[in-house]
Coordinates of N, CA and C in Angstrom, one line a residue:
Chain A
E1 N 32.8 2.7 -97.6 CA 33.7 2.2 -97.5 C 34.5 3.3 -97.0
A2 N 35.5 2.6 -96.9 CA 36.8 3.9 -96.0 C 37.5 4.3 -97.1
Q3 N 38.0 5.4 -97.2 CA 38.5 5.8 -98.4 C 39.1 7.8 -98.3
V4 N 39.8 7.8 -98.9 CA 40.9 9.0 -99.2 C 40.0 9.9 -100.4
T5 N 39.4 11.0 -100.3 CA 39.4 11.2 -101.9 C 40.0 13.1 -101.9
Q6 N 40.5 12.7 -103.3 CA 41.3 14.1 -103.8 C 40.3 14.6 -104.5
N7 N 40.2 16.1 -104.7 CA 39.6 16.4 -105.9 C 40.3 18.2 -106.4
P8 N 40.7 18.5 -107.7 CA 40.4 17.4 -109.0 C 41.0 16.1 -109.1
R9 N 41.1 15.3 -109.7 CA 41.8 14.7 -110.0 C 43.3 14.8 -111.1
Y10 N 42.3 15.4 -111.9 CA 43.6 16.4 -113.1 C 43.3 18.0 -112.7
L11 N 44.3 18.6 -113.0 CA 44.2 20.4 -112.9 C 45.2 20.6 -114.3
I12 N 45.0 21.5 -115.1 CA 45.9 22.4 -115.6 C 45.8 23.7 -115.5
T13 N 46.3 24.2 -114.9 CA 46.2 25.9 -114.8 C 47.2 26.8 -115.5
V14 N 47.3 28.3 -115.0 CA 48.6 28.7 -115.6 C 49.4 29.6 -114.2
T15 N 50.4 30.1 -114.7 CA 51.0 30.6 -113.3 C 50.5 31.6 -112.7
G16 N 50.3 31.7 -111.4 CA 49.6 32.9 -110.6 C 48.2 32.4 -110.0
K17 N 47.8 32.0 -110.6 CA 46.5 31.5 -110.5 C 46.0 30.6 -109.0
K18 N 45.6 31.4 -107.9 CA 45.2 30.6 -107.0 C 44.3 29.3 -107.0
L19 N 44.5 28.2 -106.2 CA 44.0 27.1 -106.4 C 44.1 26.1 -105.4
T20 N 43.0 25.4 -105.0 CA 43.0 24.4 -103.9 C 42.6 23.2 -104.1
V21 N 43.6 22.4 -103.9 CA 43.1 21.3 -103.8 C 42.7 20.1 -102.6
T22 N 41.4 19.7 -102.7 CA 40.6 19.3 -101.4 C 41.2 17.9 -101.6
C23 N 41.1 17.8 -100.0 CA 41.5 16.4 -99.3 C 40.5 15.9 -98.4
S24 N 39.7 14.7 -98.4 CA 38.5 14.3 -97.4 C 38.8 12.8 -97.1
Q25 N 38.8 12.4 -95.7 CA 39.1 11.1 -95.3 C 37.8 10.5 -94.5
N26 N 37.3 9.4 -94.6 CA 36.4 9.3 -94.0 C 36.2 8.1 -92.6
M27 N 37.6 8.3 -92.4 CA 38.1 7.0 -91.3 C 38.3 7.9 -90.0
N28 N 37.9 9.3 -89.6 CA 37.8 9.6 -88.2 C 39.6 9.7 -88.0
H29 N 40.2 9.7 -89.2 CA 41.6 9.8 -88.9 C 42.3 11.1 -88.5
E30 N 43.1 11.0 -87.0 CA 43.8 12.2 -86.9 C 44.6 12.8 -87.7
Y31 N 45.4 11.9 -88.4 CA 46.5 12.3 -88.8 C 46.6 12.1 -90.4
M32 N 47.0 13.8 -91.0 CA 46.8 13.7 -92.2 C 48.2 14.3 -93.0
S33 N 48.0 14.1 -94.3 CA 49.1 14.6 -94.8 C 49.5 15.0 -96.3
W34 N 50.3 15.7 -97.1 CA 50.0 15.8 -98.4 C 51.5 15.8 -98.9
Y35 N 51.5 14.8 -100.3 CA 53.3 14.5 -100.5 C 52.9 15.0 -102.0
R36 N 54.3 15.2 -102.3 CA 54.1 15.2 -104.1 C 55.2 14.3 -104.6
Q37 N 54.6 14.0 -106.2 CA 55.7 13.2 -106.6 C 56.0 13.2 -107.8
D38 N 57.7 13.4 -108.1 CA 58.1 13.8 -109.1 C 59.2 12.9 -109.9
P39 N 59.2 13.0 -111.1 CA 60.0 11.4 -111.7 C 61.8 11.5 -111.1
G40 N 61.7 10.8 -110.4 CA 63.6 10.6 -110.0 C 63.6 11.4 -108.5
L41 N 62.8 11.5 -108.1 CA 62.7 12.2 -106.5 C 61.5 11.6 -105.5
G42 N 60.8 10.2 -106.4 CA 60.0 9.7 -105.1 C 58.9 10.3 -104.5
L43 N 58.3 10.1 -103.5 CA 57.6 11.2 -102.7 C 58.2 11.6 -101.9
R44 N 57.7 13.0 -101.5 CA 58.2 14.1 -100.7 C 57.2 14.6 -100.1
Q45 N 57.4 14.5 -98.6 CA 56.2 15.4 -97.9 C 55.9 16.9 -98.0
I46 N 55.0 17.4 -98.0 CA 54.8 18.8 -98.1 C 54.4 19.4 -96.9
Y47 N 53.1 19.0 -96.2 CA 52.9 19.2 -94.9 C 52.1 18.0 -94.4
Y48 N 51.7 18.4 -92.9 CA 51.5 17.2 -92.4 C 50.3 17.6 -91.1
S49 N 49.4 16.9 -90.7 CA 48.2 17.8 -89.6 C 48.6 16.1 -88.8
M50 N 48.7 16.6 -87.2 CA 48.4 15.7 -86.3 C 47.3 15.8 -85.9
N51 N 46.4 16.7 -86.0 CA 45.0 17.1 -85.9 C 44.0 18.0 -86.1
V52 N 43.1 18.8 -85.7 CA 42.5 19.7 -86.3 C 43.3 20.9 -85.6
E53 N 43.7 21.7 -86.4 CA 44.8 23.5 -86.4 C 45.7 23.0 -85.7
V54 N 46.3 21.7 -85.8 CA 47.8 21.5 -86.1 C 48.7 21.2 -87.4
T55 N 49.3 21.6 -87.5 CA 50.0 21.4 -88.8 C 51.7 21.5 -88.8
D56 N 52.2 21.1 -89.4 CA 53.7 21.1 -89.6 C 54.4 20.8 -90.6
K57 N 55.6 21.2 -91.0 CA 56.1 21.4 -92.4 C 56.4 19.9 -92.4
G58 N 56.6 19.7 -93.7 CA 57.2 18.3 -94.2 C 58.6 19.0 -94.8
D59 N 58.9 18.1 -95.8 CA 60.6 18.7 -96.4 C 60.5 19.6 -97.5
V60 N 59.1 20.1 -98.3 CA 59.5 20.4 -99.6 C 58.2 21.8 -99.4
P61 N 58.2 22.2 -98.2 CA 56.6 23.1 -97.9 C 56.5 24.6 -98.8
E62 N 57.8 24.8 -99.4 CA 57.4 26.2 -100.0 C 56.7 26.5 -101.2
G63 N 55.8 27.6 -101.3 CA 55.0 27.7 -102.2 C 53.7 27.0 -101.9
Y64 N 53.4 26.4 -100.6 CA 52.1 25.9 -100.6 C 51.7 26.2 -99.1
K65 N 50.5 26.3 -98.8 CA 49.7 26.3 -97.4 C 48.5 25.3 -97.2
V66 N 48.6 24.9 -96.2 CA 47.3 23.8 -95.4 C 46.5 24.3 -94.3
S67 N 45.4 24.0 -94.4 CA 44.6 24.0 -93.2 C 43.7 22.7 -92.7
R68 N 43.2 23.0 -91.4 CA 43.0 21.9 -91.1 C 41.8 22.3 -89.9
K69 N 40.5 22.6 -90.1 CA 39.9 23.4 -89.5 C 38.3 22.2 -89.4
E70 N 38.2 21.3 -90.1 CA 37.5 19.9 -89.5 C 38.5 18.7 -89.9
K71 N 38.2 17.6 -89.1 CA 39.0 16.7 -89.1 C 39.3 16.1 -90.2
R72 N 38.0 16.0 -91.0 CA 38.0 15.0 -91.8 C 38.4 15.9 -93.4
N73 N 38.9 16.8 -93.0 CA 39.5 17.7 -94.4 C 40.8 18.6 -94.4
F74 N 41.6 18.2 -95.5 CA 43.1 19.0 -95.1 C 43.1 19.5 -96.6
P75 N 42.8 20.3 -97.1 CA 42.9 21.1 -98.4 C 44.2 21.7 -98.5
L76 N 45.0 21.5 -100.0 CA 46.1 21.9 -100.3 C 46.0 23.0 -100.8
I77 N 46.7 23.9 -100.4 CA 46.5 25.5 -101.3 C 48.2 26.2 -101.9
L78 N 47.7 26.2 -102.9 CA 48.6 27.1 -103.6 C 48.5 28.5 -104.5
E79 N 48.9 29.5 -103.4 CA 48.5 30.8 -103.7 C 49.0 31.5 -104.8
S80 N 49.8 31.1 -105.8 CA 50.3 31.7 -106.8 C 51.6 30.3 -107.6
P81 N 50.4 29.3 -107.9 CA 51.4 28.1 -108.7 C 52.3 28.7 -109.5
S82 N 53.3 28.1 -109.6 CA 54.7 28.0 -110.9 C 54.8 26.9 -111.8
P83 N 55.5 26.9 -112.7 CA 55.5 25.7 -113.1 C 56.2 24.6 -112.4
N84 N 57.4 24.9 -111.6 CA 58.0 24.0 -110.8 C 56.9 23.0 -109.8
Q85 N 55.6 23.9 -109.9 CA 54.9 22.9 -109.0 C 54.1 22.2 -109.5
T86 N 54.4 21.7 -111.0 CA 53.8 20.6 -111.8 C 54.1 19.2 -111.0
S87 N 53.3 18.6 -110.9 CA 53.7 17.3 -109.9 C 52.2 16.6 -109.8
L88 N 52.8 15.7 -109.1 CA 51.4 14.4 -109.0 C 51.3 14.5 -107.7
Y89 N 49.8 15.0 -106.6 CA 50.2 15.2 -105.5 C 49.4 13.7 -104.9
F90 N 49.8 13.5 -103.7 CA 48.7 12.7 -102.9 C 48.2 13.2 -101.5
C91 N 47.4 12.8 -101.6 CA 47.1 13.1 -99.6 C 46.9 11.6 -99.1
A92 N 47.0 11.8 -97.6 CA 46.9 10.2 -97.2 C 46.4 10.7 -96.0
S93 N 46.3 9.6 -95.3 CA 45.3 9.9 -93.3 C 46.0 8.3 -92.8
S94 N 46.2 9.2 -91.6 CA 46.5 7.6 -90.6 C 45.6 8.1 -89.3
P95 N 45.6 7.0 -88.2 CA 45.1 7.0 -87.0 C 46.5 7.4 -86.4
R96 N 46.3 8.7 -85.4 CA 47.5 8.7 -84.8 C 47.7 8.1 -83.7
T97 N 46.5 7.2 -82.9 CA 46.9 6.8 -81.4 C 47.8 5.4 -82.1
G98 N 48.8 5.2 -80.7 CA 49.7 3.9 -81.2 C 50.7 4.0 -81.9
N99 N 51.5 2.9 -82.3 CA 52.8 3.0 -82.9 C 52.3 2.5 -84.2
Y100 N 50.9 1.8 -84.3 CA 50.9 1.6 -85.7 C 50.2 2.6 -86.7
N101 N 51.0 3.1 -87.4 CA 50.1 4.5 -88.2 C 50.2 3.7 -89.9
E102 N 49.5 3.3 -90.2 CA 49.6 2.7 -91.8 C 48.6 3.8 -92.3
Q103 N 49.4 4.5 -92.9 CA 48.4 5.6 -93.9 C 48.0 4.9 -95.3
F104 N 46.8 5.8 -95.2 CA 45.8 5.4 -96.6 C 46.1 6.8 -97.5
F105 N 46.5 6.1 -98.6 CA 46.5 7.0 -99.6 C 45.6 7.5 -100.6
G106 N 45.1 8.4 -100.9 CA 43.9 9.3 -102.0 C 44.4 8.1 -103.6
P107 N 43.8 9.5 -104.6 CA 44.0 8.2 -106.0 C 45.0 9.4 -106.4
G108 N 45.3 10.5 -105.8 CA 46.2 11.4 -106.2 C 45.6 12.6 -107.5
T109 N 46.2 13.5 -107.5 CA 45.9 14.8 -108.0 C 47.2 15.2 -109.0
R110 N 46.8 15.0 -110.6 CA 47.9 15.6 -111.4 C 47.9 16.8 -111.6
L111 N 48.6 17.5 -111.5 CA 48.6 19.0 -111.7 C 49.7 19.6 -112.3
T112 N 49.3 20.6 -113.5 CA 50.5 20.9 -114.3 C 50.0 22.4 -114.5
V113 N 51.2 23.2 -114.4 CA 50.7 24.4 -114.3 C 51.9 25.3 -115.2
L114 N 50.9 26.0 -116.0 CA 51.7 26.5 -117.7 C 52.2 27.9 -117.5
Chain B
D1 N 67.3 13.6 -89.3 CA 66.3 12.9 -89.8 C 67.1 11.2 -90.8
A2 N 66.6 10.3 -90.4 CA 67.0 8.9 -90.9 C 67.0 9.1 -92.7
K3 N 67.3 8.5 -93.4 CA 67.4 8.5 -94.8 C 67.4 7.2 -95.3
T4 N 67.0 6.6 -96.3 CA 66.9 5.3 -96.6 C 67.6 5.4 -98.1
T5 N 68.2 4.1 -98.4 CA 68.8 4.0 -99.8 C 68.3 2.7 -100.3
Q6 N 67.8 2.7 -101.5 CA 67.8 1.7 -101.9 C 68.0 1.1 -103.5
P7 N 68.1 0.1 -103.9 CA 68.8 -0.1 -105.3 C 67.5 0.7 -106.3
T8 N 67.8 0.9 -107.3 CA 67.1 1.7 -108.4 C 65.9 0.4 -108.9
S9 N 66.5 -1.0 -109.2 CA 65.3 -1.4 -109.8 C 66.2 -3.3 -109.5
M10 N 65.2 -4.1 -109.6 CA 65.2 -5.3 -109.3 C 64.7 -6.2 -110.3
D11 N 64.7 -7.5 -110.8 CA 64.0 -8.4 -111.7 C 63.7 -9.8 -110.5
C12 N 62.9 -10.0 -110.5 CA 62.2 -11.4 -110.5 C 61.3 -12.2 -110.9
A13 N 61.7 -13.6 -110.8 CA 60.9 -14.7 -111.7 C 59.6 -14.7 -110.8
E14 N 58.7 -15.0 -111.8 CA 57.3 -15.0 -111.0 C 57.0 -16.7 -110.1
G15 N 57.0 -16.4 -109.5 CA 56.9 -18.0 -108.7 C 57.8 -17.8 -107.4
R16 N 58.7 -17.0 -107.6 CA 60.3 -16.6 -106.5 C 60.4 -15.7 -105.3
A17 N 61.1 -16.1 -104.5 CA 60.8 -15.1 -103.9 C 61.7 -13.3 -104.5
A18 N 61.3 -12.6 -103.9 CA 61.9 -11.2 -104.1 C 61.9 -10.5 -102.7
N19 N 63.6 -10.2 -102.6 CA 64.0 -9.8 -101.5 C 64.5 -8.5 -101.8
L20 N 63.6 -7.5 -101.3 CA 64.5 -5.7 -101.5 C 65.0 -5.3 -100.2
P21 N 66.2 -4.8 -100.6 CA 66.8 -4.3 -99.5 C 66.7 -3.0 -99.1
C22 N 66.9 -2.6 -98.0 CA 66.8 -1.0 -97.7 C 68.3 -1.0 -96.7
N23 N 68.8 0.4 -97.0 CA 69.8 0.6 -95.7 C 69.2 2.0 -95.4
H24 N 69.0 2.2 -93.8 CA 68.8 2.9 -93.0 C 69.6 3.0 -92.4
S25 N 71.4 3.6 -92.5 CA 72.2 3.3 -91.4 C 72.1 4.7 -90.4
T26 N 71.5 5.5 -90.5 CA 71.2 6.9 -89.3 C 70.2 6.3 -88.7
I27 N 69.3 5.5 -88.4 CA 68.2 5.0 -87.9 C 68.1 5.1 -86.6
S28 N 67.5 6.1 -85.8 CA 67.6 6.1 -84.2 C 66.5 5.0 -83.9
G29 N 66.8 5.0 -82.1 CA 66.4 3.9 -81.6 C 64.8 3.8 -81.4
N30 N 63.8 4.8 -82.1 CA 62.6 5.1 -81.4 C 61.9 5.0 -83.2
E31 N 62.8 5.1 -84.4 CA 62.1 5.3 -85.8 C 62.0 3.8 -86.3
Y32 N 60.6 3.9 -86.7 CA 60.1 2.6 -87.5 C 60.2 2.8 -88.7
V33 N 60.5 1.3 -89.4 CA 60.4 1.2 -90.8 C 59.5 0.4 -91.6
Y34 N 58.7 1.4 -92.0 CA 57.9 1.0 -93.3 C 58.2 0.4 -94.5
W35 N 57.0 -0.5 -94.9 CA 57.4 -0.5 -96.0 C 55.4 -0.4 -97.3
Y36 N 55.8 0.1 -98.1 CA 55.2 0.9 -99.0 C 55.2 0.4 -100.8
R37 N 54.2 0.0 -100.9 CA 54.2 -0.1 -102.8 C 53.6 0.8 -103.5
Q38 N 53.7 0.8 -104.7 CA 53.1 1.8 -105.6 C 53.1 1.3 -107.0
I39 N 51.9 1.1 -107.2 CA 51.6 0.5 -109.1 C 51.1 1.9 -109.9
H40 N 52.3 1.5 -110.7 CA 51.5 2.4 -111.8 C 51.4 3.9 -111.1
S41 N 50.6 4.9 -111.1 CA 50.6 6.0 -110.7 C 49.7 5.9 -109.6
Q42 N 49.5 5.3 -109.1 CA 48.4 5.2 -108.0 C 48.8 5.5 -106.6
G43 N 48.2 5.5 -105.7 CA 48.5 6.0 -104.5 C 49.0 5.0 -103.8
P44 N 50.2 5.0 -102.9 CA 50.7 3.9 -102.5 C 50.1 3.1 -101.2
Q45 N 50.5 1.9 -101.2 CA 49.7 1.1 -100.3 C 50.9 0.4 -99.4
Y46 N 50.1 0.6 -98.3 CA 50.8 0.0 -96.7 C 51.2 -1.9 -97.2
I47 N 52.5 -2.2 -97.2 CA 52.8 -3.2 -96.7 C 53.1 -3.9 -95.4
I48 N 54.1 -3.4 -94.8 CA 54.1 -3.5 -93.6 C 54.9 -3.3 -92.6
H49 N 55.5 -3.2 -91.3 CA 56.1 -2.1 -90.8 C 56.8 -3.0 -89.7
G50 N 58.2 -2.4 -88.8 CA 58.4 -2.6 -88.0 C 59.7 -2.1 -87.1
L51 N 60.0 -2.5 -85.7 CA 60.8 -1.3 -85.3 C 62.2 -2.8 -85.4
K52 N 62.2 -3.5 -84.6 CA 63.5 -4.5 -84.2 C 63.1 -5.7 -84.3
N53 N 62.1 -6.4 -84.1 CA 62.0 -7.7 -84.3 C 61.5 -8.0 -85.9
N54 N 61.8 -9.0 -86.7 CA 61.4 -9.5 -87.9 C 59.4 -9.4 -88.1
E55 N 58.9 -9.2 -88.6 CA 57.6 -9.3 -88.9 C 57.0 -10.0 -90.0
T56 N 55.9 -10.9 -90.1 CA 55.1 -11.4 -91.4 C 54.0 -10.9 -91.4
N57 N 53.4 -10.7 -92.5 CA 51.7 -10.6 -92.5 C 51.4 -11.3 -93.9
E58 N 50.1 -11.2 -94.3 CA 49.8 -12.4 -95.5 C 50.5 -11.6 -96.8
M59 N 51.2 -10.6 -96.6 CA 51.7 -10.0 -97.9 C 53.3 -10.2 -98.1
A60 N 53.6 -10.1 -96.8 CA 55.4 -10.1 -96.8 C 56.0 -10.3 -95.6
S61 N 57.3 -10.6 -95.4 CA 58.0 -10.6 -94.5 C 59.0 -9.6 -94.5
L62 N 58.9 -8.9 -93.2 CA 60.3 -7.9 -93.0 C 61.2 -8.6 -92.4
I63 N 62.6 -8.1 -92.4 CA 63.5 -9.0 -91.5 C 64.5 -7.6 -91.1
I64 N 64.8 -7.2 -89.9 CA 65.9 -6.2 -89.5 C 67.1 -6.8 -89.2
T65 N 67.9 -6.2 -89.5 CA 69.3 -6.7 -89.0 C 69.3 -6.1 -87.3
E66 N 70.1 -6.8 -86.8 CA 70.3 -6.6 -85.0 C 71.1 -5.0 -85.2
D67 N 71.5 -4.4 -85.7 CA 72.0 -3.3 -85.7 C 70.9 -2.1 -85.8
R68 N 69.8 -2.4 -86.6 CA 69.2 -1.9 -87.5 C 69.1 -1.2 -88.9
K69 N 70.7 -1.4 -89.0 CA 71.0 -0.2 -89.9 C 70.5 -1.0 -91.4
S70 N 69.6 -1.7 -91.7 CA 69.3 -2.1 -92.8 C 68.0 -3.3 -92.3
S71 N 67.1 -3.2 -93.6 CA 66.2 -4.7 -93.5 C 66.0 -4.8 -94.9
T72 N 65.1 -5.9 -94.8 CA 64.8 -6.9 -96.6 C 63.4 -6.9 -96.5
L73 N 62.9 -6.7 -97.4 CA 61.3 -6.8 -97.8 C 61.1 -8.0 -98.5
I74 N 60.9 -8.9 -98.1 CA 60.7 -10.6 -98.8 C 59.3 -10.7 -99.4
L75 N 58.7 -10.7 -100.3 CA 57.9 -11.0 -101.5 C 57.7 -13.1 -101.4
P76 N 57.0 -13.8 -100.6 CA 57.7 -15.0 -100.7 C 57.1 -15.6 -102.2
H77 N 56.3 -15.6 -102.8 CA 56.4 -16.2 -104.0 C 55.7 -15.0 -105.0
A78 N 56.5 -14.3 -105.7 CA 56.3 -13.0 -106.3 C 55.4 -13.3 -107.2
T79 N 53.8 -12.5 -107.8 CA 53.7 -12.7 -109.0 C 53.7 -11.6 -110.1
L80 N 52.9 -11.6 -111.0 CA 53.1 -10.4 -112.1 C 52.8 -9.1 -111.3
R81 N 51.2 -9.4 -110.7 CA 50.8 -8.3 -109.9 C 51.5 -7.5 -108.8
D82 N 52.9 -8.4 -108.5 CA 53.8 -7.8 -107.6 C 54.3 -6.4 -107.9
T83 N 54.6 -6.7 -109.7 CA 55.2 -5.4 -110.1 C 55.0 -4.1 -109.9
A84 N 55.9 -3.2 -109.2 CA 55.8 -1.9 -108.5 C 57.0 -1.2 -108.5
V85 N 56.4 -0.1 -107.5 CA 58.0 0.7 -106.9 C 57.7 0.5 -105.5
Y86 N 58.8 -0.2 -104.9 CA 58.7 -0.5 -103.4 C 59.1 0.8 -102.3
Y87 N 58.6 1.3 -101.7 CA 59.3 2.3 -100.8 C 59.3 2.1 -99.6
C88 N 60.9 2.3 -99.1 CA 61.0 1.6 -97.6 C 61.3 3.4 -96.9
I89 N 60.5 3.4 -95.6 CA 60.3 4.8 -95.2 C 60.4 4.7 -93.6
V90 N 61.1 5.5 -93.1 CA 61.3 5.5 -91.8 C 60.7 6.9 -91.0
R91 N 59.7 6.5 -90.2 CA 59.1 7.5 -89.5 C 59.9 8.1 -88.4
A92 N 60.2 9.5 -88.9 CA 60.7 10.3 -87.9 C 59.9 11.0 -87.3
A93 N 60.3 11.8 -86.1 CA 59.8 12.4 -85.3 C 59.9 13.8 -85.6
G94 N 59.0 14.8 -85.5 CA 59.2 16.1 -86.1 C 58.9 16.8 -85.0
A95 N 58.7 18.2 -85.0 CA 58.5 19.5 -84.2 C 57.3 19.0 -83.2
S96 N 57.6 19.4 -82.1 CA 56.7 19.3 -80.9 C 56.0 17.5 -80.7
G97 N 56.7 16.6 -81.2 CA 56.7 15.3 -81.0 C 55.8 14.7 -82.0
T98 N 55.7 15.8 -83.4 CA 54.8 14.8 -84.5 C 55.6 14.3 -85.3
Y99 N 55.1 13.6 -86.3 CA 56.1 12.2 -87.0 C 55.8 13.1 -88.8
K100 N 56.8 13.2 -89.2 CA 56.8 13.5 -90.7 C 57.5 11.8 -91.1
Y101 N 56.9 11.9 -92.6 CA 57.6 10.2 -93.0 C 58.4 11.2 -94.2
I102 N 59.7 10.1 -94.1 CA 60.7 10.3 -95.1 C 60.9 9.5 -96.4
F103 N 60.6 9.5 -97.5 CA 60.3 8.2 -98.2 C 62.0 8.4 -99.4
G104 N 62.2 6.8 -99.4 CA 63.3 6.5 -100.3 C 63.0 7.0 -101.9
T105 N 63.9 6.8 -102.5 CA 63.7 6.5 -103.8 C 62.7 5.4 -104.5
G106 N 62.7 4.5 -103.6 CA 62.2 3.6 -104.3 C 63.1 2.2 -105.0
T107 N 62.5 0.7 -105.1 CA 62.9 0.2 -106.3 C 62.2 -0.4 -107.2
R108 N 62.0 -0.1 -108.0 CA 61.3 -0.8 -109.2 C 61.3 -2.5 -109.5
L109 N 60.3 -2.9 -108.8 CA 60.5 -4.6 -108.9 C 59.8 -4.4 -110.4
K110 N 60.7 -5.6 -110.8 CA 59.9 -6.0 -112.1 C 59.7 -7.5 -112.1
V111 N 58.6 -8.1 -111.8 CA 58.1 -9.6 -111.9 C 58.1 -10.5 -113.6
L112 N 59.1 -11.2 -113.7 CA 59.1 -11.4 -115.1 C 58.2 -12.6 -115.2
A113 N 57.3 -13.1 -116.1 CA 56.5 -14.5 -116.6 C 57.9 -15.5 -116.6

């Protein structure tokens, strides 16, 4: 089954404790992206990647890191989480080629930073 | 980067057409308009996209004005399962010819029985 998976789905952590949220897709997509969703603010893009070793900042990259060492994986790293990073996070992927770029979203990761 | 503006919420009677507007007055010539929807807190789901011409698929129709400054998503026969938040998105070109997505605030559509 074609899908985007995220782990963990739920996480409660404390300020300053480094964490990684994994994202994996099995559709051989070049494009991958991370979003955060907060009440009243909709979805905001954090980082995206056009292909292996190619990443770029979205609208809200501060406090986050990403890497794209393999095509299928795009982990989101919070080196020193803070309470304002409490949010619902979504990973997405899409094929890069052509003008048609439907994004496939993962199920989401709900993060709470105390 | 083009931004989008959508009404915060709308109601629609079941079986009637739902017309969801979106303003994107600063859109540039090579930017596409995409529509997604999100049910509860699930991952957003793609609905339709377009550049200049009107588009239709099995889920919806997309009407884009001639000046491309606004568009309307039409769900022809809304059902209770169409209750969701609908996002109008413009795909913007980022650094080095890459693309980032700018989501609007979304319209919360409630389909009433």
